[in-house]
Amino acid sequence: ALPAGILDPLTSSGVAPGLEHLPPAASEDEALTELRALADSNTVAVSMIGQGYFDTLTPPVLRRNILENPAWYTAYTPYQPEISQGRLEALLNFQTMVTDLTGLEVANASMLDEGTAAAEAMTLMYRAVRGS
């Protein structure tokens, strides 16, 4: 544990001057109001999008449930059983298709990132060589 009197000097040495006295946090509604006011101060220029694009209004229910829902754009694996089951079935179908197309005895499609992919590939090859 740190000694009682060291936390303030430690914090002040690592935080830029002025950052330790920030205004109180705004609520989500207050922040949105402030950001909308800031956006409204921008100059609206002529749209150069073209191709028959016209301004549209996205209904609030779509904005809130799709565009503002992080579940649609985060990279995390879903943990709900029904979603995980569908993902697992898709992985199995993909692996089966790869083995059918390539003639390989095994195929693997469960790698989520580079580190996991490398570790899983090495483990798979080690077990395959050991078992032969």
mmCIF file of N, CA and C in Angstrom:
data_model
loop_
_atom_site.group_PDB
_atom_site.id
_atom_site.type_symbol
_atom_site.label_atom_id
_atom_site.label_comp_id
_atom_site.label_asym_id
_atom_site.label_seq_id
_atom_site.Cartn_x
_atom_site.Cartn_y
_atom_site.Cartn_z
ATOM 1 N N ALA A 1 0.839 -1.186 0.000
ATOM 2 C CA ALA A 1 0.000 0.000 0.000
ATOM 3 C C ALA A 1 0.881 1.245 0.000
ATOM 4 N N LEU A 2 0.389 2.304 -0.605
ATOM 5 C CA LEU A 2 1.121 3.564 -0.634
ATOM 6 C C LEU A 2 0.981 4.279 0.699
ATOM 7 N N PRO A 3 2.022 4.998 1.107
ATOM 8 C CA PRO A 3 1.895 5.807 2.321
ATOM 9 C C PRO A 3 0.799 6.857 2.141
ATOM 10 N N ALA A 4 0.180 7.271 3.225
ATOM 11 C CA ALA A 4 -0.987 8.159 3.193
ATOM 12 C C ALA A 4 -0.728 9.474 2.472
ATOM 13 N N GLY A 5 0.419 10.087 2.624
ATOM 14 C CA GLY A 5 0.650 11.413 2.059
ATOM 15 C C GLY A 5 1.217 11.425 0.656
ATOM 16 N N ILE A 6 1.364 10.279 0.011
ATOM 17 C CA ILE A 6 2.047 10.256 -1.284
ATOM 18 C C ILE A 6 1.100 10.367 -2.485
ATOM 19 N N LEU A 7 -0.182 10.114 -2.299
ATOM 20 C CA LEU A 7 -1.106 10.071 -3.433
ATOM 21 C C LEU A 7 -1.252 11.424 -4.131
ATOM 22 N N ASP A 8 -1.417 12.516 -3.379
ATOM 23 C CA ASP A 8 -1.565 13.833 -4.007
ATOM 24 C C ASP A 8 -0.321 14.249 -4.783
ATOM 25 N N PRO A 9 0.900 14.153 -4.209
ATOM 26 C CA PRO A 9 2.088 14.508 -5.004
ATOM 27 C C PRO A 9 2.269 13.597 -6.222
ATOM 28 N N LEU A 10 1.950 12.323 -6.072
ATOM 29 C CA LEU A 10 2.077 11.386 -7.186
ATOM 30 C C LEU A 10 1.107 11.751 -8.310
ATOM 31 N N THR A 11 -0.123 12.070 -7.955
ATOM 32 C CA THR A 11 -1.127 12.450 -8.945
ATOM 33 C C THR A 11 -0.748 13.754 -9.630
ATOM 34 N N SER A 12 -0.324 14.749 -8.860
ATOM 35 C CA SER A 12 0.003 16.050 -9.451
ATOM 36 C C SER A 12 1.236 15.973 -10.346
ATOM 37 N N SER A 13 2.132 15.026 -10.105
ATOM 38 C CA SER A 13 3.313 14.907 -10.967
ATOM 39 C C SER A 13 2.979 14.246 -12.304
ATOM 40 N N GLY A 14 1.879 13.495 -12.364
ATOM 41 C CA GLY A 14 1.539 12.798 -13.597
ATOM 42 C C GLY A 14 0.376 13.386 -14.362
ATOM 43 N N VAL A 15 -0.290 14.394 -13.810
ATOM 44 C CA VAL A 15 -1.456 14.989 -14.460
ATOM 45 C C VAL A 15 -1.102 16.404 -14.893
ATOM 46 N N ALA A 16 -1.464 16.746 -16.122
ATOM 47 C CA ALA A 16 -1.168 18.082 -16.640
ATOM 48 C C ALA A 16 -1.860 19.142 -15.792
ATOM 49 N N PRO A 17 -1.234 20.312 -15.626
ATOM 50 C CA PRO A 17 -1.836 21.373 -14.818
ATOM 51 C C PRO A 17 -3.215 21.764 -15.351
ATOM 52 N N GLY A 18 -4.158 21.953 -14.458
ATOM 53 C CA GLY A 18 -5.506 22.351 -14.828
ATOM 54 C C GLY A 18 -6.466 21.185 -14.988
ATOM 55 N N LEU A 19 -5.949 19.976 -15.187
ATOM 56 C CA LEU A 19 -6.824 18.824 -15.376
ATOM 57 C C LEU A 19 -7.388 18.281 -14.069
ATOM 58 N N GLU A 20 -6.750 18.629 -12.975
ATOM 59 C CA GLU A 20 -7.253 18.100 -11.698
ATOM 60 C C GLU A 20 -8.488 18.843 -11.201
ATOM 61 N N HIS A 21 -8.805 19.982 -11.806
ATOM 62 C CA HIS A 21 -9.975 20.762 -11.387
ATOM 63 C C HIS A 21 -10.950 20.916 -12.558
ATOM 64 N N LEU A 22 -11.473 19.814 -13.036
ATOM 65 C CA LEU A 22 -12.414 19.836 -14.154
ATOM 66 C C LEU A 22 -13.815 20.158 -13.658
ATOM 67 N N PRO A 23 -14.661 20.687 -14.530
ATOM 68 C CA PRO A 23 -16.054 20.933 -14.123
ATOM 69 C C PRO A 23 -16.752 19.598 -13.870
ATOM 70 N N PRO A 24 -17.870 19.631 -13.169
ATOM 71 C CA PRO A 24 -18.586 18.381 -12.905
ATOM 72 C C PRO A 24 -19.057 17.733 -14.209
ATOM 73 N N ALA A 25 -19.187 16.427 -14.179
ATOM 74 C CA ALA A 25 -19.593 15.680 -15.370
ATOM 75 C C ALA A 25 -21.011 16.052 -15.780
ATOM 76 N N ALA A 26 -21.250 16.052 -17.084
ATOM 77 C CA ALA A 26 -22.588 16.338 -17.618
ATOM 78 C C ALA A 26 -23.341 15.029 -17.785
ATOM 79 N N SER A 27 -24.649 15.111 -17.708
ATOM 80 C CA SER A 27 -25.465 13.924 -17.973
ATOM 81 C C SER A 27 -25.457 13.662 -19.478
ATOM 82 N N GLU A 28 -25.973 12.510 -19.891
ATOM 83 C CA GLU A 28 -26.021 12.187 -21.314
ATOM 84 C C GLU A 28 -26.868 13.204 -22.071
ATOM 85 N N ASP A 29 -28.008 13.575 -21.504
ATOM 86 C CA ASP A 29 -28.868 14.566 -22.165
ATOM 87 C C ASP A 29 -28.183 15.920 -22.283
ATOM 88 N N GLU A 30 -27.494 16.350 -21.211
ATOM 89 C CA GLU A 30 -26.786 17.633 -21.247
ATOM 90 C C GLU A 30 -25.671 17.610 -22.289
ATOM 91 N N ALA A 31 -24.941 16.496 -22.349
ATOM 92 C CA ALA A 31 -23.855 16.382 -23.324
ATOM 93 C C ALA A 31 -24.396 16.408 -24.748
ATOM 94 N N LEU A 32 -25.502 15.679 -25.000
ATOM 95 C CA LEU A 32 -26.102 15.685 -26.339
ATOM 96 C C LEU A 32 -26.595 17.068 -26.728
ATOM 97 N N THR A 33 -27.210 17.777 -25.781
ATOM 98 C CA THR A 33 -27.690 19.136 -26.051
ATOM 99 C C THR A 33 -26.525 20.048 -26.409
ATOM 100 N N GLU A 34 -25.444 19.950 -25.649
ATOM 101 C CA GLU A 34 -24.267 20.783 -25.911
ATOM 102 C C GLU A 34 -23.634 20.437 -27.262
ATOM 103 N N LEU A 35 -23.546 19.149 -27.576
ATOM 104 C CA LEU A 35 -22.959 18.745 -28.853
ATOM 105 C C LEU A 35 -23.838 19.150 -30.034
ATOM 106 N N ARG A 36 -25.172 19.052 -29.866
ATOM 107 C CA ARG A 36 -26.073 19.481 -30.944
ATOM 108 C C ARG A 36 -25.959 20.989 -31.180
ATOM 109 N N ALA A 37 -25.845 21.762 -30.090
ATOM 110 C CA ALA A 37 -25.685 23.213 -30.225
ATOM 111 C C ALA A 37 -24.376 23.528 -30.948
ATOM 112 N N LEU A 38 -23.332 22.795 -30.619
ATOM 113 C CA LEU A 38 -22.046 22.990 -31.284
ATOM 114 C C LEU A 38 -22.153 22.622 -32.766
ATOM 115 N N ALA A 39 -22.828 21.509 -33.069
ATOM 116 C CA ALA A 39 -23.001 21.095 -34.467
ATOM 117 C C ALA A 39 -23.857 22.093 -35.231
ATOM 118 N N ASP A 40 -24.870 22.663 -34.575
ATOM 119 C CA ASP A 40 -25.742 23.635 -35.235
ATOM 120 C C ASP A 40 -25.004 24.928 -35.578
ATOM 121 N N SER A 41 -23.882 25.188 -34.918
ATOM 122 C CA SER A 41 -23.129 26.405 -35.215
ATOM 123 C C SER A 41 -22.270 26.250 -36.471
ATOM 124 N N ASN A 42 -22.187 25.030 -37.015
ATOM 125 C CA ASN A 42 -21.431 24.802 -38.245
ATOM 126 C C ASN A 42 -22.167 25.404 -39.437
ATOM 127 N N THR A 43 -21.425 25.779 -40.448
ATOM 128 C CA THR A 43 -22.013 26.279 -41.680
ATOM 129 C C THR A 43 -22.420 25.089 -42.542
ATOM 130 N N VAL A 44 -23.677 25.078 -42.967
ATOM 131 C CA VAL A 44 -24.152 23.995 -43.829
ATOM 132 C C VAL A 44 -23.827 24.365 -45.265
ATOM 133 N N ALA A 45 -22.948 23.601 -45.877
ATOM 134 C CA ALA A 45 -22.529 23.875 -47.253
ATOM 135 C C ALA A 45 -23.414 23.091 -48.218
ATOM 136 N N VAL A 46 -23.219 23.336 -49.490
ATOM 137 C CA VAL A 46 -23.958 22.612 -50.521
ATOM 138 C C VAL A 46 -23.501 21.158 -50.501
ATOM 139 N N SER A 47 -24.456 20.243 -50.502
ATOM 140 C CA SER A 47 -24.127 18.824 -50.505
ATOM 141 C C SER A 47 -23.520 18.434 -51.841
ATOM 142 N N MET A 48 -22.396 17.755 -51.800
ATOM 143 C CA MET A 48 -21.728 17.301 -53.015
ATOM 144 C C MET A 48 -21.836 15.789 -53.169
ATOM 145 N N ILE A 49 -22.748 15.169 -52.442
ATOM 146 C CA ILE A 49 -22.857 13.710 -52.484
ATOM 147 C C ILE A 49 -23.317 13.249 -53.860
ATOM 148 N N GLY A 50 -24.340 13.853 -54.413
ATOM 149 C CA GLY A 50 -24.800 13.518 -55.753
ATOM 150 C C GLY A 50 -25.447 12.150 -55.836
ATOM 151 N N GLN A 51 -25.522 11.610 -57.046
ATOM 152 C CA GLN A 51 -26.082 10.290 -57.307
ATOM 153 C C GLN A 51 -27.524 10.162 -56.830
ATOM 154 N N GLY A 52 -28.277 11.232 -56.798
ATOM 155 C CA GLY A 52 -29.667 11.158 -56.392
ATOM 156 C C GLY A 52 -29.881 11.030 -54.904
ATOM 157 N N TYR A 53 -28.856 11.303 -54.106
ATOM 158 C CA TYR A 53 -29.005 11.219 -52.647
ATOM 159 C C TYR A 53 -29.746 12.455 -52.149
ATOM 160 N N PHE A 54 -30.718 12.246 -51.306
ATOM 161 C CA PHE A 54 -31.450 13.351 -50.704
ATOM 162 C C PHE A 54 -31.410 13.194 -49.194
ATOM 163 N N ASP A 55 -31.452 14.313 -48.490
ATOM 164 C CA ASP A 55 -31.473 14.252 -47.030
ATOM 165 C C ASP A 55 -32.627 13.371 -46.572
ATOM 166 N N THR A 56 -32.369 12.576 -45.576
ATOM 167 C CA THR A 56 -33.406 11.689 -45.045
ATOM 168 C C THR A 56 -33.485 11.858 -43.538
ATOM 169 N N LEU A 57 -34.587 11.442 -42.999
ATOM 170 C CA LEU A 57 -34.784 11.471 -41.558
ATOM 171 C C LEU A 57 -34.795 10.036 -41.061
ATOM 172 N N THR A 58 -33.845 9.695 -40.195
ATOM 173 C CA THR A 58 -33.817 8.362 -39.609
ATOM 174 C C THR A 58 -34.688 8.376 -38.369
ATOM 175 N N PRO A 59 -35.692 7.513 -38.313
ATOM 176 C CA PRO A 59 -36.574 7.498 -37.139
ATOM 177 C C PRO A 59 -35.784 7.254 -35.855
ATOM 178 N N PRO A 60 -36.177 7.923 -34.762
ATOM 179 C CA PRO A 60 -35.446 7.776 -33.500
ATOM 180 C C PRO A 60 -35.328 6.331 -33.027
ATOM 181 N N VAL A 61 -36.345 5.517 -33.278
ATOM 182 C CA VAL A 61 -36.275 4.128 -32.823
ATOM 183 C C VAL A 61 -35.143 3.382 -33.536
ATOM 184 N N LEU A 62 -34.898 3.697 -34.806
ATOM 185 C CA LEU A 62 -33.782 3.077 -35.520
ATOM 186 C C LEU A 62 -32.448 3.623 -35.043
ATOM 187 N N ARG A 63 -32.391 4.946 -34.861
ATOM 188 C CA ARG A 63 -31.141 5.540 -34.369
ATOM 189 C C ARG A 63 -30.745 4.919 -33.044
ATOM 190 N N ARG A 64 -31.700 4.798 -32.126
ATOM 191 C CA ARG A 64 -31.393 4.320 -30.782
ATOM 192 C C ARG A 64 -31.086 2.827 -30.766
ATOM 193 N N ASN A 65 -31.869 2.045 -31.490
ATOM 194 C CA ASN A 65 -31.732 0.594 -31.390
ATOM 195 C C ASN A 65 -30.720 -0.014 -32.344
ATOM 196 N N ILE A 66 -30.345 0.698 -33.383
ATOM 197 C CA ILE A 66 -29.378 0.144 -34.324
ATOM 198 C C ILE A 66 -28.111 0.989 -34.367
ATOM 199 N N LEU A 67 -28.248 2.261 -34.727
ATOM 200 C CA LEU A 67 -27.061 3.088 -34.918
ATOM 201 C C LEU A 67 -26.342 3.417 -33.618
ATOM 202 N N GLU A 68 -27.082 3.538 -32.517
ATOM 203 C CA GLU A 68 -26.461 3.905 -31.246
ATOM 204 C C GLU A 68 -26.282 2.705 -30.324
ATOM 205 N N ASN A 69 -26.486 1.506 -30.829
ATOM 206 C CA ASN A 69 -26.352 0.302 -30.016
ATOM 207 C C ASN A 69 -24.983 -0.321 -30.281
ATOM 208 N N PRO A 70 -24.072 -0.312 -29.296
ATOM 209 C CA PRO A 70 -22.722 -0.819 -29.537
ATOM 210 C C PRO A 70 -22.667 -2.298 -29.884
ATOM 211 N N ALA A 71 -23.717 -3.043 -29.600
ATOM 212 C CA ALA A 71 -23.707 -4.466 -29.942
ATOM 213 C C ALA A 71 -23.582 -4.684 -31.448
ATOM 214 N N TRP A 72 -23.947 -3.677 -32.250
ATOM 215 C CA TRP A 72 -23.871 -3.810 -33.701
ATOM 216 C C TRP A 72 -22.468 -3.553 -34.234
ATOM 217 N N TYR A 73 -21.616 -2.869 -33.474
ATOM 218 C CA TYR A 73 -20.314 -2.523 -34.038
ATOM 219 C C TYR A 73 -19.133 -2.826 -33.133
ATOM 220 N N THR A 74 -19.318 -3.518 -32.014
ATOM 221 C CA THR A 74 -18.168 -3.905 -31.202
ATOM 222 C C THR A 74 -17.609 -5.219 -31.711
ATOM 223 N N ALA A 75 -16.365 -5.458 -31.410
ATOM 224 C CA ALA A 75 -15.700 -6.656 -31.907
ATOM 225 C C ALA A 75 -15.798 -7.827 -30.941
ATOM 226 N N TYR A 76 -16.527 -7.682 -29.885
ATOM 227 C CA TYR A 76 -16.575 -8.740 -28.889
ATOM 228 C C TYR A 76 -17.474 -9.887 -29.321
ATOM 229 N N THR A 77 -17.104 -11.089 -28.897
ATOM 230 C CA THR A 77 -17.909 -12.272 -29.169
ATOM 231 C C THR A 77 -19.180 -12.206 -28.334
ATOM 232 N N PRO A 78 -20.321 -12.478 -28.922
ATOM 233 C CA PRO A 78 -21.560 -12.459 -28.133
ATOM 234 C C PRO A 78 -21.583 -13.614 -27.138
ATOM 235 N N TYR A 79 -22.119 -13.355 -25.973
ATOM 236 C CA TYR A 79 -22.127 -14.376 -24.932
ATOM 237 C C TYR A 79 -23.508 -14.960 -24.687
ATOM 238 N N GLN A 80 -24.541 -14.444 -25.325
ATOM 239 C CA GLN A 80 -25.858 -15.024 -25.152
ATOM 240 C C GLN A 80 -25.849 -16.404 -25.798
ATOM 241 N N PRO A 81 -26.374 -17.424 -25.101
ATOM 242 C CA PRO A 81 -26.287 -18.792 -25.616
ATOM 243 C C PRO A 81 -26.849 -18.959 -27.024
ATOM 244 N N GLU A 82 -27.999 -18.319 -27.302
ATOM 245 C CA GLU A 82 -28.601 -18.531 -28.618
ATOM 246 C C GLU A 82 -27.754 -17.924 -29.729
ATOM 247 N N ILE A 83 -27.075 -16.802 -29.452
ATOM 248 C CA ILE A 83 -26.209 -16.192 -30.465
ATOM 249 C C ILE A 83 -24.923 -17.002 -30.592
ATOM 250 N N SER A 84 -24.358 -17.415 -29.454
ATOM 251 C CA SER A 84 -23.134 -18.208 -29.481
ATOM 252 C C SER A 84 -23.359 -19.520 -30.217
ATOM 253 N N GLN A 85 -24.526 -20.133 -30.011
ATOM 254 C CA GLN A 85 -24.817 -21.397 -30.679
ATOM 255 C C GLN A 85 -24.831 -21.208 -32.192
ATOM 256 N N GLY A 86 -25.438 -20.123 -32.656
ATOM 257 C CA GLY A 86 -25.458 -19.855 -34.088
ATOM 258 C C GLY A 86 -24.065 -19.605 -34.636
ATOM 259 N N ARG A 87 -23.239 -18.895 -33.868
ATOM 260 C CA ARG A 87 -21.866 -18.631 -34.295
ATOM 261 C C ARG A 87 -21.072 -19.928 -34.355
ATOM 262 N N LEU A 88 -21.243 -20.781 -33.345
ATOM 263 C CA LEU A 88 -20.531 -22.056 -33.327
ATOM 264 C C LEU A 88 -20.948 -22.936 -34.506
ATOM 265 N N GLU A 89 -22.234 -22.937 -34.819
ATOM 266 C CA GLU A 89 -22.705 -23.731 -35.958
ATOM 267 C C GLU A 89 -22.119 -23.202 -37.266
ATOM 268 N N ALA A 90 -22.052 -21.877 -37.402
ATOM 269 C CA ALA A 90 -21.460 -21.289 -38.609
ATOM 270 C C ALA A 90 -19.981 -21.659 -38.722
ATOM 271 N N LEU A 91 -19.253 -21.647 -37.599
ATOM 272 C CA LEU A 91 -17.841 -22.035 -37.615
ATOM 273 C C LEU A 91 -17.682 -23.497 -38.014
ATOM 274 N N LEU A 92 -18.526 -24.373 -37.466
ATOM 275 C CA LEU A 92 -18.463 -25.796 -37.809
ATOM 276 C C LEU A 92 -18.748 -26.002 -39.294
ATOM 277 N N ASN A 93 -19.764 -25.322 -39.816
ATOM 278 C CA ASN A 93 -20.081 -25.444 -41.248
ATOM 279 C C ASN A 93 -18.918 -24.968 -42.109
ATOM 280 N N PHE A 94 -18.280 -23.857 -41.695
ATOM 281 C CA PHE A 94 -17.139 -23.342 -42.451
ATOM 282 C C PHE A 94 -15.983 -24.337 -42.421
ATOM 283 N N GLN A 95 -15.663 -24.860 -41.233
ATOM 284 C CA GLN A 95 -14.567 -25.819 -41.108
ATOM 285 C C GLN A 95 -14.842 -27.068 -41.943
ATOM 286 N N THR A 96 -16.073 -27.553 -41.913
ATOM 287 C CA THR A 96 -16.430 -28.738 -42.691
ATOM 288 C C THR A 96 -16.270 -28.465 -44.182
ATOM 289 N N MET A 97 -16.699 -27.293 -44.633
ATOM 290 C CA MET A 97 -16.572 -26.926 -46.041
ATOM 291 C C MET A 97 -15.096 -26.848 -46.444
ATOM 292 N N VAL A 98 -14.255 -26.263 -45.573
ATOM 293 C CA VAL A 98 -12.827 -26.151 -45.889
ATOM 294 C C VAL A 98 -12.195 -27.532 -46.005
ATOM 295 N N THR A 99 -12.526 -28.451 -45.086
ATOM 296 C CA THR A 99 -11.962 -29.807 -45.183
ATOM 297 C C THR A 99 -12.454 -30.509 -46.446
ATOM 298 N N ASP A 100 -13.713 -30.303 -46.818
ATOM 299 C CA ASP A 100 -14.247 -30.914 -48.044
ATOM 300 C C ASP A 100 -13.549 -30.361 -49.284
ATOM 301 N N LEU A 101 -13.328 -29.053 -49.317
ATOM 302 C CA LEU A 101 -12.729 -28.420 -50.492
ATOM 303 C C LEU A 101 -11.236 -28.695 -50.625
ATOM 304 N N THR A 102 -10.532 -28.782 -49.496
ATOM 305 C CA THR A 102 -9.073 -28.914 -49.543
ATOM 306 C C THR A 102 -8.581 -30.339 -49.392
ATOM 307 N N GLY A 103 -9.432 -31.214 -48.857
ATOM 308 C CA GLY A 103 -8.994 -32.584 -48.604
ATOM 309 C C GLY A 103 -8.169 -32.714 -47.338
ATOM 310 N N LEU A 104 -8.056 -31.648 -46.571
ATOM 311 C CA LEU A 104 -7.326 -31.710 -45.306
ATOM 312 C C LEU A 104 -8.122 -32.509 -44.284
ATOM 313 N N GLU A 105 -7.400 -33.116 -43.331
ATOM 314 C CA GLU A 105 -8.087 -33.873 -42.290
ATOM 315 C C GLU A 105 -8.776 -32.951 -41.295
ATOM 316 N N VAL A 106 -8.158 -31.802 -41.041
ATOM 317 C CA VAL A 106 -8.726 -30.860 -40.074
ATOM 318 C C VAL A 106 -8.664 -29.447 -40.636
ATOM 319 N N ALA A 107 -9.540 -28.601 -40.142
ATOM 320 C CA ALA A 107 -9.524 -27.173 -40.445
ATOM 321 C C ALA A 107 -10.004 -26.460 -39.195
ATOM 322 N N ASN A 108 -9.558 -25.236 -39.014
ATOM 323 C CA ASN A 108 -9.933 -24.508 -37.808
ATOM 324 C C ASN A 108 -10.344 -23.098 -38.192
ATOM 325 N N ALA A 109 -11.429 -22.609 -37.588
ATOM 326 C CA ALA A 109 -11.925 -21.276 -37.918
ATOM 327 C C ALA A 109 -12.273 -20.481 -36.676
ATOM 328 N N SER A 110 -11.787 -20.882 -35.512
ATOM 329 C CA SER A 110 -12.234 -20.226 -34.281
ATOM 330 C C SER A 110 -11.290 -19.134 -33.798
ATOM 331 N N MET A 111 -10.315 -18.732 -34.610
ATOM 332 C CA MET A 111 -9.365 -17.717 -34.176
ATOM 333 C C MET A 111 -10.010 -16.333 -34.148
ATOM 334 N N LEU A 112 -9.903 -15.645 -32.997
ATOM 335 C CA LEU A 112 -10.493 -14.319 -32.852
ATOM 336 C C LEU A 112 -9.472 -13.205 -33.051
ATOM 337 N N ASP A 113 -8.204 -13.473 -32.795
ATOM 338 C CA ASP A 113 -7.176 -12.452 -32.996
ATOM 339 C C ASP A 113 -5.854 -13.151 -33.305
ATOM 340 N N GLU A 114 -4.827 -12.376 -33.612
ATOM 341 C CA GLU A 114 -3.561 -12.951 -34.047
ATOM 342 C C GLU A 114 -2.906 -13.821 -32.982
ATOM 343 N N GLY A 115 -2.896 -13.343 -31.731
ATOM 344 C CA GLY A 115 -2.275 -14.114 -30.653
ATOM 345 C C GLY A 115 -2.976 -15.440 -30.441
ATOM 346 N N THR A 116 -4.292 -15.417 -30.410
ATOM 347 C CA THR A 116 -5.066 -16.642 -30.247
ATOM 348 C C THR A 116 -4.857 -17.550 -31.449
ATOM 349 N N ALA A 117 -4.822 -16.970 -32.634
ATOM 350 C CA ALA A 117 -4.639 -17.766 -33.848
ATOM 351 C C ALA A 117 -3.304 -18.499 -33.813
ATOM 352 N N ALA A 118 -2.230 -17.797 -33.436
ATOM 353 C CA ALA A 118 -0.911 -18.426 -33.388
ATOM 354 C C ALA A 118 -0.868 -19.542 -32.347
ATOM 355 N N ALA A 119 -1.384 -19.266 -31.152
ATOM 356 C CA ALA A 119 -1.365 -20.278 -30.095
ATOM 357 C C ALA A 119 -2.210 -21.487 -30.476
ATOM 358 N N GLU A 120 -3.373 -21.253 -31.042
ATOM 359 C CA GLU A 120 -4.254 -22.364 -31.406
ATOM 360 C C GLU A 120 -3.664 -23.173 -32.558
ATOM 361 N N ALA A 121 -3.054 -22.502 -33.527
ATOM 362 C CA ALA A 121 -2.441 -23.209 -34.650
ATOM 363 C C ALA A 121 -1.271 -24.066 -34.176
ATOM 364 N N MET A 122 -0.435 -23.527 -33.276
ATOM 365 C CA MET A 122 0.693 -24.314 -32.767
ATOM 366 C C MET A 122 0.209 -25.510 -31.957
ATOM 367 N N THR A 123 -0.816 -25.306 -31.133
ATOM 368 C CA THR A 123 -1.371 -26.411 -30.346
ATOM 369 C C THR A 123 -1.949 -27.481 -31.261
ATOM 370 N N LEU A 124 -2.665 -27.073 -32.291
ATOM 371 C CA LEU A 124 -3.253 -28.009 -33.244
ATOM 372 C C LEU A 124 -2.164 -28.819 -33.945
ATOM 373 N N MET A 125 -1.104 -28.159 -34.417
ATOM 374 C CA MET A 125 -0.028 -28.858 -35.125
ATOM 375 C C MET A 125 0.728 -29.794 -34.183
ATOM 376 N N TYR A 126 0.964 -29.343 -32.947
ATOM 377 C CA TYR A 126 1.655 -30.185 -31.968
ATOM 378 C C TYR A 126 0.865 -31.467 -31.724
ATOM 379 N N ARG A 127 -0.439 -31.324 -31.531
ATOM 380 C CA ARG A 127 -1.275 -32.503 -31.284
ATOM 381 C C ARG A 127 -1.351 -33.395 -32.519
ATOM 382 N N ALA A 128 -1.380 -32.790 -33.699
ATOM 383 C CA ALA A 128 -1.454 -33.581 -34.929
ATOM 384 C C ALA A 128 -0.180 -34.396 -35.136
ATOM 385 N N VAL A 129 0.990 -33.787 -34.894
ATOM 386 C CA VAL A 129 2.260 -34.488 -35.065
ATOM 387 C C VAL A 129 2.422 -35.553 -33.987
ATOM 388 N N ARG A 130 2.065 -35.216 -32.759
ATOM 389 C CA ARG A 130 2.194 -36.151 -31.644
ATOM 390 C C ARG A 130 1.299 -37.368 -31.855
ATOM 391 N N GLY A 131 0.135 -37.146 -32.441
ATOM 392 C CA GLY A 131 -0.814 -38.239 -32.625
ATOM 393 C C GLY A 131 -0.495 -39.135 -33.808
ATOM 394 N N SER A 132 0.432 -38.716 -34.686
ATOM 395 C CA SER A 132 0.694 -39.523 -35.887
ATOM 396 C C SER A 132 1.723 -40.599 -35.650
#
